[in-house]
XYZ file of C-alpha atoms in Angstrom:
522
model
C -22.284 16.786 -28.614
C -24.259 18.380 -25.466
C -26.661 15.528 -25.290
C -23.895 13.130 -25.390
C -22.400 14.798 -22.739
C -25.515 14.742 -20.192
C -26.008 11.086 -21.610
C -22.512 10.165 -20.633
C -22.669 11.958 -17.147
C -25.887 10.299 -16.730
C -25.381 6.736 -17.275
C -21.720 6.662 -16.043
C -23.093 8.269 -12.843
C -25.673 5.884 -12.601
C -23.091 2.840 -13.067
C -20.463 4.147 -10.456
C -22.507 5.799 -7.892
C -22.377 3.006 -5.438
C -18.360 2.690 -6.530
C -18.011 6.253 -6.120
C -19.733 6.548 -2.602
C -17.929 3.612 -1.175
C -14.340 4.770 -2.624
C -14.829 7.825 -0.461
C -16.385 6.512 2.539
C -13.759 3.845 2.148
C -10.535 6.125 2.007
C -11.899 8.455 4.820
C -11.490 5.013 6.919
C -7.989 4.475 5.452
C -6.994 8.093 6.436
C -7.416 7.268 9.807
C -6.800 3.479 10.133
C -2.998 1.672 10.976
C -0.971 -0.734 8.350
C -2.519 -3.974 8.134
C 0.398 -5.649 8.375
C 3.621 -4.991 10.520
C 6.684 -3.352 9.491
C 10.155 -4.270 10.481
C 10.282 -1.868 13.139
C 7.523 -3.193 15.087
C 8.841 -6.690 14.678
C 12.047 -5.611 16.191
C 10.339 -4.280 18.995
C 8.735 -7.884 19.874
C 11.797 -9.701 19.219
C 13.805 -12.090 21.515
C 17.200 -10.978 22.522
C 19.558 -13.007 20.537
C 22.428 -13.753 22.562
C 24.023 -16.347 20.688
C 25.702 -19.586 22.208
C 28.602 -21.704 21.312
C 27.781 -24.380 18.982
C 25.339 -22.483 16.547
C 25.852 -23.043 12.861
C 27.277 -20.510 10.580
C 25.506 -19.282 7.629
C 27.508 -21.554 5.390
C 27.017 -24.476 7.372
C 23.526 -24.139 7.394
C 23.155 -23.817 3.831
C 25.209 -26.748 3.189
C 22.995 -28.803 5.355
C 20.131 -28.280 3.936
C 20.731 -28.747 0.606
C 19.010 -32.198 -0.177
C 16.095 -30.978 1.955
C 15.880 -27.467 -0.101
C 16.619 -29.387 -3.437
C 13.491 -32.043 -2.844
C 11.395 -28.886 -1.194
C 12.430 -26.478 -4.386
C 12.755 -29.048 -7.355
C 16.604 -28.462 -7.415
C 16.661 -25.314 -8.795
C 20.076 -23.657 -8.013
C 19.833 -20.514 -5.994
C 21.793 -18.089 -4.033
C 21.491 -16.315 -0.626
C 20.035 -12.559 -0.971
C 19.217 -11.821 2.595
C 20.194 -13.656 5.584
C 19.230 -12.831 9.333
C 20.145 -14.698 12.768
C 17.030 -14.694 14.985
C 15.710 -16.528 18.451
C 12.233 -17.477 18.284
C 10.934 -19.561 21.328
C 13.527 -21.870 22.162
C 14.906 -21.840 18.673
C 17.616 -20.124 16.957
C 16.824 -19.712 13.491
C 18.785 -18.372 10.025
C 16.053 -16.826 8.091
C 16.715 -16.705 4.266
C 15.732 -15.028 1.318
C 17.388 -16.312 -1.846
C 17.407 -15.402 -5.468
C 14.562 -17.082 -6.485
C 12.557 -15.415 -4.137
C 11.687 -18.252 -1.794
C 11.643 -17.418 1.772
C 12.618 -20.140 4.625
C 13.865 -20.699 8.197
C 17.217 -22.888 8.814
C 18.023 -24.203 12.456
C 21.145 -22.667 13.725
C 21.160 -25.889 15.730
C 21.153 -28.562 13.504
C 20.910 -27.102 9.783
C 17.550 -28.483 9.109
C 14.488 -26.760 6.772
C 12.926 -25.619 9.628
C 9.240 -23.897 9.609
C 7.425 -22.893 12.747
C 4.857 -25.787 13.903
C 1.770 -24.589 15.808
C 3.355 -25.330 18.729
C 6.365 -23.514 17.748
C 4.221 -20.516 16.837
C 1.903 -20.213 20.136
C 5.421 -20.265 22.254
C 6.399 -17.074 19.416
C 2.967 -15.558 20.285
C 3.038 -15.747 23.777
C 6.499 -14.095 24.086
C 4.876 -11.628 21.597
C 2.732 -10.402 24.016
C 5.311 -9.888 27.010
C 3.502 -12.036 29.442
C 3.959 -15.620 29.446
C 0.751 -15.939 31.073
C -1.288 -14.899 28.700
C -4.154 -17.238 27.243
C -2.954 -18.064 23.782
C -5.686 -20.013 21.669
C -5.044 -21.671 18.340
C -7.528 -20.676 15.663
C -6.663 -21.990 12.263
C -3.519 -22.327 9.686
C -4.175 -21.114 6.165
C -3.697 -18.265 3.744
C -6.014 -16.110 6.073
C -7.116 -12.975 4.167
C -5.843 -10.342 1.847
C -4.987 -7.958 4.726
C -1.139 -8.914 5.246
C 0.483 -7.449 2.342
C 4.172 -7.819 1.185
C 4.275 -10.918 3.243
C 2.862 -13.482 0.435
C 5.958 -15.459 0.370
C 5.410 -15.845 4.198
C 2.008 -18.018 3.698
C 0.438 -19.723 5.285
C -0.087 -18.362 8.765
C -1.145 -19.729 11.777
C -3.773 -17.656 13.617
C -3.987 -17.200 17.432
C -6.430 -15.500 19.389
C -5.203 -13.340 22.545
C -7.092 -13.146 25.826
C -10.572 -12.959 25.107
C -10.297 -13.267 21.462
C -10.441 -9.470 20.679
C -6.770 -9.223 19.591
C -5.506 -11.958 17.253
C -1.648 -12.721 16.026
C -0.862 -14.012 12.739
C 2.564 -16.350 12.445
C 4.343 -17.317 9.428
C 4.313 -21.113 9.562
C 7.327 -20.669 6.638
C 9.665 -18.902 8.436
C 7.941 -17.701 12.592
C 7.800 -14.356 11.832
C 4.547 -12.500 13.546
C 3.292 -10.246 10.141
C 0.167 -9.255 11.754
C -1.160 -7.983 15.415
C -4.909 -6.436 15.201
C -7.564 -5.719 17.333
C -11.324 -6.212 16.323
C -11.543 -2.439 15.723
C -7.930 -2.796 13.651
C -9.834 -5.792 11.500
C -12.991 -3.861 10.910
C -11.343 -0.651 9.957
C -9.672 -2.785 7.729
C -12.849 -4.483 5.911
C -14.492 -1.090 5.825
C -11.397 0.689 4.642
C -8.619 -1.056 2.538
C -10.752 -3.976 1.398
C -13.267 -2.111 0.164
C -11.557 0.823 -1.697
C -9.048 -1.885 -3.433
C -12.181 -4.351 -4.625
C -10.540 -7.040 -2.783
C -14.345 -8.886 -2.697
C -13.642 -9.827 -5.922
C -10.654 -11.912 -5.221
C -12.930 -13.703 -2.636
C -15.120 -14.365 -5.852
C -12.442 -16.256 -7.365
C -10.743 -13.776 -9.247
C -7.317 -13.434 -9.405
C -5.244 -10.253 -7.974
C -4.486 -9.375 -11.692
C -7.888 -9.582 -12.748
C -9.490 -7.368 -9.599
C -6.344 -4.333 -10.406
C -7.731 -4.395 -14.103
C -11.154 -4.117 -13.104
C -10.339 -1.329 -10.220
C -7.974 0.321 -12.961
C -10.963 0.939 -15.759
C -13.699 1.936 -13.249
C -11.247 4.212 -12.294
C -11.176 5.371 -15.826
C -14.923 5.498 -16.300
C -15.357 7.577 -12.729
C -12.859 10.302 -14.551
C -15.129 10.064 -17.691
C -17.748 10.856 -15.204
C -16.154 13.502 -13.127
C -15.071 15.271 -16.069
C -18.922 15.447 -17.705
C -20.187 16.816 -14.481
C -17.620 19.490 -14.285
C -18.232 20.658 -17.400
C -22.311 20.075 -17.201
C -21.681 22.111 -13.869
C -19.758 25.434 -15.276
C -22.337 25.516 -18.101
C -25.131 25.541 -15.863
C -24.214 27.928 -12.782
C -25.323 31.265 -13.285
C -23.477 33.469 -10.719
C -25.063 36.707 -11.813
C -21.654 38.131 -12.010
C -22.083 41.826 -14.191
C -25.958 42.115 -14.136
C -25.922 38.519 -16.118
C -29.181 36.788 -15.729
C -29.732 34.447 -12.996
C -32.395 31.538 -12.612
C -35.976 32.342 -11.064
C -35.845 33.792 -7.570
C -32.115 34.498 -8.085
C -30.823 30.726 -7.666
C -27.316 30.700 -9.089
C -28.280 26.810 -9.849
C -31.302 25.341 -12.088
C -32.199 22.825 -8.926
C -35.317 23.109 -6.303
C -34.821 19.744 -5.254
C -32.855 19.004 -2.140
C -30.535 16.032 -3.639
C -30.101 17.721 -6.945
C -29.076 21.113 -5.264
C -26.390 19.356 -3.188
C -25.327 17.324 -5.886
C -24.747 20.392 -8.116
C -22.966 22.243 -5.428
C -20.632 19.739 -4.209
C -19.981 18.257 -7.869
C -19.016 22.220 -8.440
C -16.695 22.828 -5.580
C -15.425 19.355 -5.381
C -15.796 17.700 -8.392
C -12.104 18.725 -9.551
C -10.851 16.621 -6.498
C -13.104 13.497 -7.192
C -11.778 14.182 -11.053
C -8.211 14.060 -9.545
C -8.538 11.025 -7.242
C -10.368 8.946 -10.542
C -7.889 9.978 -12.692
C -4.937 8.983 -10.102
C -6.653 5.793 -9.337
C -6.638 5.027 -12.981
C -3.075 5.149 -13.464
C -2.230 3.278 -10.224
C -2.748 0.423 -12.188
C -0.324 1.466 -14.667
C -2.423 1.067 -17.711
C -0.910 -0.116 -20.779
C 2.543 0.107 -19.363
C 2.477 3.503 -19.313
C 5.309 3.734 -16.427
C 8.390 1.897 -15.811
C 8.210 -0.772 -13.259
C 8.362 0.575 -9.573
C 11.229 -1.829 -8.281
C 13.982 -3.746 -9.920
C 13.310 -7.362 -10.519
C 14.905 -10.459 -9.082
C 17.441 -11.104 -11.924
C 18.471 -7.045 -11.285
C 18.782 -7.713 -7.443
C 21.041 -10.387 -7.759
C 23.266 -8.336 -10.238
C 23.142 -5.146 -7.798
C 24.209 -7.377 -4.836
C 26.623 -10.129 -7.081
C 25.916 -13.325 -7.402
C 29.095 -15.203 -5.073
C 28.492 -15.756 -1.583
C 31.990 -13.739 0.126
C 33.748 -16.135 2.758
C 33.444 -13.747 5.310
C 29.738 -14.164 5.195
C 29.714 -17.735 4.904
C 32.284 -19.149 7.502
C 31.308 -16.358 10.501
C 30.391 -18.439 13.485
C 27.380 -16.684 15.750
C 29.771 -17.809 18.641
C 32.360 -15.150 17.671
C 29.615 -12.385 18.886
C 30.123 -10.639 22.009
C 27.559 -9.367 24.054
C 28.419 -5.829 25.844
C 27.102 -2.865 27.036
C 26.517 -1.290 23.563
C 24.893 -4.324 21.803
C 23.299 -6.426 24.758
C 19.698 -5.619 23.403
C 20.332 -6.938 19.811
C 17.659 -8.589 18.896
C 18.882 -9.804 15.022
C 21.978 -10.284 13.314
C 21.458 -9.311 9.701
C 24.260 -9.855 6.800
C 24.300 -7.550 4.008
C 26.652 -7.714 0.740
C 27.696 -5.554 -2.220
C 29.981 -7.968 -4.437
C 32.962 -9.128 -2.200
C 32.085 -6.529 0.749
C 30.133 -7.785 3.590
C 28.604 -6.068 6.910
C 27.129 -7.659 9.935
C 24.707 -5.434 11.433
C 23.080 -5.933 14.579
C 19.676 -4.812 14.730
C 18.116 -3.590 18.267
C 14.586 -3.538 19.876
C 14.163 0.120 19.230
C 15.674 -0.024 15.469
C 19.102 0.914 15.952
C 21.870 -0.561 13.300
C 24.850 -1.655 15.269
C 27.650 -2.274 12.721
C 29.449 -5.334 14.081
C 33.366 -6.068 13.558
C 34.024 -9.208 11.594
C 37.191 -10.683 9.838
C 37.224 -9.610 6.322
C 34.060 -7.806 6.678
C 33.261 -3.844 7.088
C 30.868 -1.451 9.316
C 29.590 0.082 6.144
C 29.817 -0.009 2.571
C 32.184 2.539 0.894
C 31.117 4.790 -2.065
C 33.343 2.617 -4.421
C 31.174 -0.706 -3.157
C 28.050 1.287 -4.019
C 29.190 3.032 -7.322
C 30.205 -0.728 -8.293
C 27.109 -2.231 -7.463
C 25.194 0.313 -9.205
C 27.206 -0.105 -12.398
C 26.540 -3.741 -12.058
C 22.661 -2.897 -11.886
C 22.433 -0.786 -15.133
C 24.729 -2.420 -16.854
C 27.622 -0.097 -16.186
C 25.643 3.255 -17.433
C 27.856 6.087 -16.563
C 27.853 8.232 -13.607
C 26.879 11.756 -14.016
C 26.824 12.435 -10.166
C 26.797 11.335 -6.909
C 25.951 13.241 -3.309
C 25.424 12.410 0.092
C 22.052 13.672 1.207
C 21.109 14.068 5.070
C 17.276 15.160 4.139
C 14.360 14.026 2.407
C 13.292 15.420 -0.886
C 10.147 15.223 -3.072
C 10.924 11.622 -4.098
C 12.813 9.857 -1.268
C 10.573 10.450 1.716
C 8.960 8.419 4.781
C 5.273 8.049 3.664
C 2.637 7.246 6.243
C 3.217 4.249 8.615
C 7.021 4.199 7.484
C 9.557 4.298 10.132
C 13.207 5.680 9.969
C 14.128 1.992 9.428
C 12.330 1.808 6.255
C 13.530 5.125 4.877
C 17.382 6.089 6.616
C 19.119 8.801 6.345
C 21.685 10.109 5.098
C 21.680 8.047 1.998
C 23.871 8.061 -1.300
C 22.038 9.836 -4.319
C 23.421 8.727 -7.742
C 22.623 10.336 -10.967
C 23.098 8.056 -14.320
C 23.947 9.428 -17.476
C 21.265 7.836 -19.537
C 18.257 8.863 -21.628
C 15.718 7.842 -18.435
C 17.806 10.369 -16.161
C 17.921 7.601 -13.642
C 18.544 8.351 -9.964
C 19.209 5.842 -7.299
C 19.498 6.270 -3.520
C 21.429 3.737 -1.842
C 21.969 3.065 1.915
C 25.389 3.271 2.675
C 24.869 1.413 5.923
C 23.405 -1.683 4.799
C 24.102 -1.399 1.116
C 20.368 -1.533 0.244
C 18.775 0.132 -3.128
C 16.158 2.178 -1.238
C 14.849 3.943 -4.395
C 15.227 3.697 -8.157
C 13.465 6.938 -10.144
C 13.487 7.851 -13.708
C 11.786 10.028 -15.746
C 8.940 8.106 -16.232
C 8.558 7.106 -11.947
C 8.901 10.669 -11.464
C 5.937 11.600 -13.368
C 3.958 8.912 -12.021
C 5.071 10.511 -8.311
C 3.346 13.427 -8.993
C 0.475 12.215 -11.365
C -0.661 9.250 -8.647
C 0.833 9.864 -5.308
C 0.675 13.414 -5.017
C -2.970 13.890 -5.953
C -4.021 10.841 -4.724
C -2.191 11.118 -1.161
C -1.528 14.978 -1.280
C 1.823 14.246 0.544
C 3.467 17.065 -1.208
C 5.627 20.418 0.613
C 3.935 21.873 3.701
C 0.401 20.255 2.475
C 1.451 17.316 3.839
C 2.166 18.590 7.592
C -0.498 17.512 9.921
C -3.111 19.096 10.979
C -3.116 20.801 7.813
C -2.963 17.682 5.835
C -6.133 16.498 7.780
C -7.987 19.869 6.900
C -7.102 19.385 3.382
C -8.349 15.778 3.026
C -11.459 15.707 5.169
C -12.696 18.747 3.661
C -12.504 17.243 0.175
C -13.419 13.726 0.942
C -16.562 14.783 3.161
C -17.455 16.887 -0.165
C -16.940 13.462 -2.074
C -19.345 11.353 0.204
C -21.897 14.098 -0.186
C -21.454 13.840 -3.738
C -21.535 10.089 -4.076
C -24.356 9.822 -1.716
C -26.495 12.504 -3.785
C -25.652 10.597 -7.078
C -26.772 7.569 -5.782
C -30.692 8.882 -4.607
C -30.573 10.598 -8.145
C -29.412 7.648 -10.141
C -32.240 5.592 -8.288
C -34.820 7.961 -8.904
C -33.791 7.812 -12.647
C -33.728 4.459 -12.996
C -37.440 4.273 -11.496
C -38.398 7.160 -13.829
C -36.837 4.923 -17.070
C -38.331 1.498 -15.911
C -41.345 2.191 -13.970
C -42.964 5.320 -15.683
C -46.286 5.501 -15.100
C -49.063 4.601 -18.176
C -50.811 7.174 -19.845
C -54.064 8.322 -18.449
C -56.941 6.631 -20.797
C -58.591 8.744 -23.135
C -62.131 10.236 -22.527
C -64.784 9.789 -24.585
C -67.760 11.961 -22.564
C -67.171 15.161 -23.757
C -69.501 17.056 -21.605
C -66.846 15.538 -18.531
C -63.956 16.926 -20.615
C -65.292 20.442 -20.809
C -65.977 21.219 -17.273
C -62.192 21.034 -16.124
C -61.549 23.310 -18.892
C -64.006 25.762 -18.145
C -62.609 25.811 -14.572
C -59.130 26.229 -15.995
C -60.236 29.033 -18.037
C -62.071 30.735 -15.182
C -58.799 30.529 -13.178
């Protein structure tokens, strides 16, 4: 068993030494790089003032006029509206739609046609985004681009533009005209050396699917866990601190190695190996092997049940010309419809991320608790509610992660606990009716087994600069551990495959005896 322990640690370490080094180094980069894609708050901050005009079509009119185009493009499959936002892009006014099949598209608010963003449209949008109409905008290409833009898959392809001297680039969706990425050369360099390497995205570049990449990443995490675990066991076995008068190694050493890299590997493994073990374990769980954990988000069928399948008349028939610009909402850049069952809310979104409810005939200014409870009942197939509470502070499960603004994790929210076997808890937004988070026993375990020990976003430890000091200590120790593994592994491979040939046997006994005499004399 002891030999097996050493063999597992040696050969898993040799196989994964480079991966472990890259994971630690790229993780260090990720810690201090921005998200690769823009969030909603950043998009709103650069959006154009809306200022609706008479003659703009209602949502229902645009939907009806685009019916033939949508049927031709989407194979005539029936769909209903899940999300609808009215925006101004360049000289165009558009309804940005997401339907129940997950399709994203733009409908002209002027004539109702299915209205994507051409290269010229996208150039106008990009120029406005920069805030200077004189800015030099240069079109580069249109395509799927790279995998840096997460959560915007339905908006591909993207038009790519160089801004000014080319160090800054914008990606504009050819589907909806939304800007999804604004990056400098440094931003892109940090992405390629951080997220791209950490998540093994080069595998997709080589032609493998995203699912295959995630499977490879999961199992590499599992093997890394085995290597870290065996290394910890070996380290504790070989550590001789000399406590209680017990024997140490020669010259009072607490560890058995004299060579530089072996000593560093031993001490960083002994001190930081537990964190390498936790990161490998949580990385393995991130891929949800064997479906151990329930899905993170509701599927489309569940979300459709949650919202309700019918489009209320107040949402369908409201005309943008009824919107009145006054002192309170003159900076509104987007009008967004929200619905739950027959209840609708029209929100005006400002550049600073405020959500201003708009008075609409047949609509509401926010969702009542009864509407939220009815939506939760539809979602969970009439599971009884055990308790409900309006919470005004974040807790261990509902909180703003790094890179998330208050727009993404608003407060207050309605917390609903269901009386089911999984102890399901829902967090609902009373202002716009969104299902912000769904947690059950499985997902709560996942939160502690993955996020808590991978990101260390727990309690007082999540506060900066304490978080920085904590993470830097263990990540840098992991960098040394991984680097020493590469050196030691390379030496082992050279010894294994390029072993010195044994010296030829000497036949001259007189010459063979002379060294022996010297040795005996010494």
